[in-house]
PDB file of C-alpha atoms in Angstrom:
ATOM      1  CA  UNK A1142      39.506   8.509  -1.714  1.00 79.00           C
ATOM      2  CA  UNK A1143      40.223   6.585  -4.874  1.00 78.00           C
ATOM      3  CA  UNK A1144      43.965   6.723  -4.186  1.00 81.00           C
ATOM      4  CA  UNK A1145      43.384   5.070  -0.814  1.00 82.00           C
ATOM      5  CA  UNK A1146      41.100   2.462  -2.389  1.00 79.00           C
ATOM      6  CA  UNK A1147      43.428   1.580  -5.215  1.00 77.00           C
ATOM      7  CA  UNK A1148      46.839   1.808  -3.527  1.00 79.00           C
ATOM      8  CA  UNK A1149      46.458   0.216  -0.108  1.00 77.00           C
ATOM      9  CA  UNK A1150      49.881  -1.419  -0.372  1.00 82.00           C
ATOM     10  CA  UNK A1151      51.653   1.952  -0.677  1.00 87.00           C
ATOM     11  CA  UNK A1152      49.355   4.447   1.075  1.00 90.00           C
ATOM     12  CA  UNK A1153      49.510   4.355   4.880  1.00 92.00           C
ATOM     13  CA  UNK A1154      46.709   6.859   5.559  1.00 94.00           C
ATOM     14  CA  UNK A1155      44.622   9.259   3.484  1.00 94.00           C
ATOM     15  CA  UNK A1156      42.563  12.403   3.984  1.00 96.00           C
ATOM     16  CA  UNK A1157      39.887  13.625   1.615  1.00 95.00           C
ATOM     17  CA  UNK A1158      38.233  17.031   1.689  1.00 96.00           C
ATOM     18  CA  UNK A1159      34.848  17.084  -0.095  1.00 92.00           C
ATOM     19  CA  UNK A1160      35.644  14.148  -2.352  1.00 88.00           C
ATOM     20  CA  UNK A1161      32.857  12.323  -4.176  1.00 91.00           C
ATOM     21  CA  UNK A1162      31.900   9.410  -1.883  1.00 93.00           C
ATOM     22  CA  UNK A1163      31.396   5.973  -3.390  1.00 90.00           C
ATOM     23  CA  UNK A1164      29.185   3.753  -1.256  1.00 90.00           C
ATOM     24  CA  UNK A1165      29.343   0.785  -3.639  1.00 90.00           C
ATOM     25  CA  UNK A1166      30.379  -2.245  -1.551  1.00 91.00           C
ATOM     26  CA  UNK A1167      32.598  -3.562  -4.344  1.00 89.00           C
ATOM     27  CA  UNK A1168      34.558  -0.300  -4.463  1.00 86.00           C
ATOM     28  CA  UNK A1169      34.763  -0.090  -0.675  1.00 90.00           C
ATOM     29  CA  UNK A1170      35.953  -3.690  -0.441  1.00 89.00           C
ATOM     30  CA  UNK A1171      39.352  -2.520  -1.755  1.00 87.00           C
ATOM     31  CA  UNK A1172      39.697   0.123   0.960  1.00 90.00           C
ATOM     32  CA  UNK A1173      42.075  -1.050   3.681  1.00 91.00           C
ATOM     33  CA  UNK A1174      43.885   2.262   4.172  1.00 93.00           C
ATOM     34  CA  UNK A1175      42.689   4.415   7.081  1.00 95.00           C
ATOM     35  CA  UNK A1176      40.723   7.292   5.564  1.00 96.00           C
ATOM     36  CA  UNK A1177      39.514  10.557   7.056  1.00 97.00           C
ATOM     37  CA  UNK A1178      36.777  11.932   4.799  1.00 97.00           C
ATOM     38  CA  UNK A1179      35.716  15.520   5.506  1.00 98.00           C
ATOM     39  CA  UNK A1180      32.566  16.936   3.940  1.00 97.00           C
ATOM     40  CA  UNK A1181      30.633  20.194   3.922  1.00 97.00           C
ATOM     41  CA  UNK A1182      27.115  19.834   5.274  1.00 96.00           C
ATOM     42  CA  UNK A1183      25.732  22.414   2.854  1.00 95.00           C
ATOM     43  CA  UNK A1184      27.636  21.206  -0.206  1.00 95.00           C
ATOM     44  CA  UNK A1185      25.310  21.386  -3.214  1.00 93.00           C
ATOM     45  CA  UNK A1186      27.518  19.119  -5.349  1.00 94.00           C
ATOM     46  CA  UNK A1187      27.784  16.283  -2.784  1.00 95.00           C
ATOM     47  CA  UNK A1188      24.411  15.513  -1.191  1.00 94.00           C
ATOM     48  CA  UNK A1189      24.523  14.662   2.507  1.00 94.00           C
ATOM     49  CA  UNK A1190      22.537  11.514   1.673  1.00 95.00           C
ATOM     50  CA  UNK A1191      25.524  10.328  -0.409  1.00 95.00           C
ATOM     51  CA  UNK A1192      27.867  11.066   2.500  1.00 96.00           C
ATOM     52  CA  UNK A1193      25.683   9.090   4.899  1.00 96.00           C
ATOM     53  CA  UNK A1194      25.422   6.166   2.464  1.00 96.00           C
ATOM     54  CA  UNK A1195      29.223   6.133   2.146  1.00 95.00           C
ATOM     55  CA  UNK A1196      29.658   6.220   5.933  1.00 96.00           C
ATOM     56  CA  UNK A1197      27.074   3.497   6.493  1.00 96.00           C
ATOM     57  CA  UNK A1198      28.550   1.220   3.821  1.00 95.00           C
ATOM     58  CA  UNK A1199      32.048   1.681   5.242  1.00 95.00           C
ATOM     59  CA  UNK A1200      30.816   0.844   8.747  1.00 95.00           C
ATOM     60  CA  UNK A1201      28.909  -2.219   7.517  1.00 95.00           C
ATOM     61  CA  UNK A1202      32.059  -3.480   5.787  1.00 95.00           C
ATOM     62  CA  UNK A1203      34.180  -2.623   8.860  1.00 96.00           C
ATOM     63  CA  UNK A1204      36.423  -0.311   6.854  1.00 94.00           C
ATOM     64  CA  UNK A1205      38.871   2.098   8.553  1.00 95.00           C
ATOM     65  CA  UNK A1206      36.912   5.226   7.626  1.00 95.00           C
ATOM     66  CA  UNK A1207      36.197   8.289   9.735  1.00 97.00           C
ATOM     67  CA  UNK A1208      33.599  10.645   8.257  1.00 97.00           C
ATOM     68  CA  UNK A1209      33.380  14.237   9.459  1.00 97.00           C
ATOM     69  CA  UNK A1210      30.725  16.693   8.311  1.00 97.00           C
ATOM     70  CA  UNK A1211      31.078  20.417   8.907  1.00 97.00           C
ATOM     71  CA  UNK A1212      27.337  21.146   9.131  1.00 95.00           C
ATOM     72  CA  UNK A1213      27.307  24.848   8.225  1.00 94.00           C
ATOM     73  CA  UNK A1214      30.044  24.725   5.604  1.00 96.00           C
ATOM     74  CA  UNK A1215      29.827  24.931   1.819  1.00 96.00           C
ATOM     75  CA  UNK A1216      32.023  23.124  -0.714  1.00 95.00           C
ATOM     76  CA  UNK A1217      35.427  24.826  -0.671  1.00 95.00           C
ATOM     77  CA  UNK A1218      35.180  25.794   3.007  1.00 96.00           C
ATOM     78  CA  UNK A1219      38.836  24.945   3.698  1.00 97.00           C
ATOM     79  CA  UNK A1220      40.258  26.953   0.791  1.00 95.00           C
ATOM     80  CA  UNK A1221      41.193  30.477   1.936  1.00 95.00           C
ATOM     81  CA  UNK A1222      41.135  31.652  -1.690  1.00 95.00           C
ATOM     82  CA  UNK A1223      37.513  30.577  -2.128  1.00 93.00           C
ATOM     83  CA  UNK A1224      34.567  32.878  -1.428  1.00 94.00           C
ATOM     84  CA  UNK A1225      32.978  30.003   0.509  1.00 95.00           C
ATOM     85  CA  UNK A1226      35.913  29.805   2.929  1.00 96.00           C
ATOM     86  CA  UNK A1227      34.739  29.208   6.494  1.00 96.00           C
ATOM     87  CA  UNK A1228      37.560  29.903   8.925  1.00 96.00           C
ATOM     88  CA  UNK A1229      36.125  28.045  11.924  1.00 97.00           C
ATOM     89  CA  UNK A1230      35.157  24.958   9.876  1.00 97.00           C
ATOM     90  CA  UNK A1231      38.550  24.982   8.178  1.00 97.00           C
ATOM     91  CA  UNK A1232      40.342  25.207  11.529  1.00 97.00           C
ATOM     92  CA  UNK A1233      38.386  22.263  12.952  1.00 97.00           C
ATOM     93  CA  UNK A1234      38.966  20.186   9.807  1.00 98.00           C
ATOM     94  CA  UNK A1235      42.682  20.987   9.831  1.00 98.00           C
ATOM     95  CA  UNK A1236      42.981  20.008  13.507  1.00 98.00           C
ATOM     96  CA  UNK A1237      41.203  16.710  12.778  1.00 97.00           C
ATOM     97  CA  UNK A1238      43.496  16.142   9.795  1.00 98.00           C
ATOM     98  CA  UNK A1239      46.649  16.668  11.858  1.00 97.00           C
ATOM     99  CA  UNK A1240      45.399  14.416  14.675  1.00 97.00           C
ATOM    100  CA  UNK A1241      44.415  11.686  12.189  1.00 97.00           C
ATOM    101  CA  UNK A1242      47.748  11.785  10.383  1.00 96.00           C
ATOM    102  CA  UNK A1243      49.688  11.743  13.661  1.00 96.00           C
ATOM    103  CA  UNK A1244      47.665   8.747  14.807  1.00 96.00           C
ATOM    104  CA  UNK A1245      48.334   6.780  11.625  1.00 95.00           C
ATOM    105  CA  UNK A1246      51.746   8.047  10.570  1.00 94.00           C
ATOM    106  CA  UNK A1247      53.316   8.905  13.907  1.00 88.00           C
ATOM    107  CA  UNK A1248      55.249  12.059  14.820  1.00 68.00           C
TER     108      UNK A1248
END
């Protein structure tokens, strides 16, 4: 997320899996790069309230952010080497990632 915020002139689109959301309007003001932010609904290290605050701030500021929450997933759900791997959540997140990148990067 920070790469997209701080490098809008060189980053065309960005995807973040379970990154720490920053709902501060000043930080979000720099975000002009389309961002897909994917979170785990049962992530103990990133409260869903923080995810919602990030989403709401981005919407209020009309930022190009799409927030997806995998409701039954834990942090690390998309990592097949992690004990918290969730195959169905990972597959959905990967499909969203591919569709998002195709939309913004072409191909």
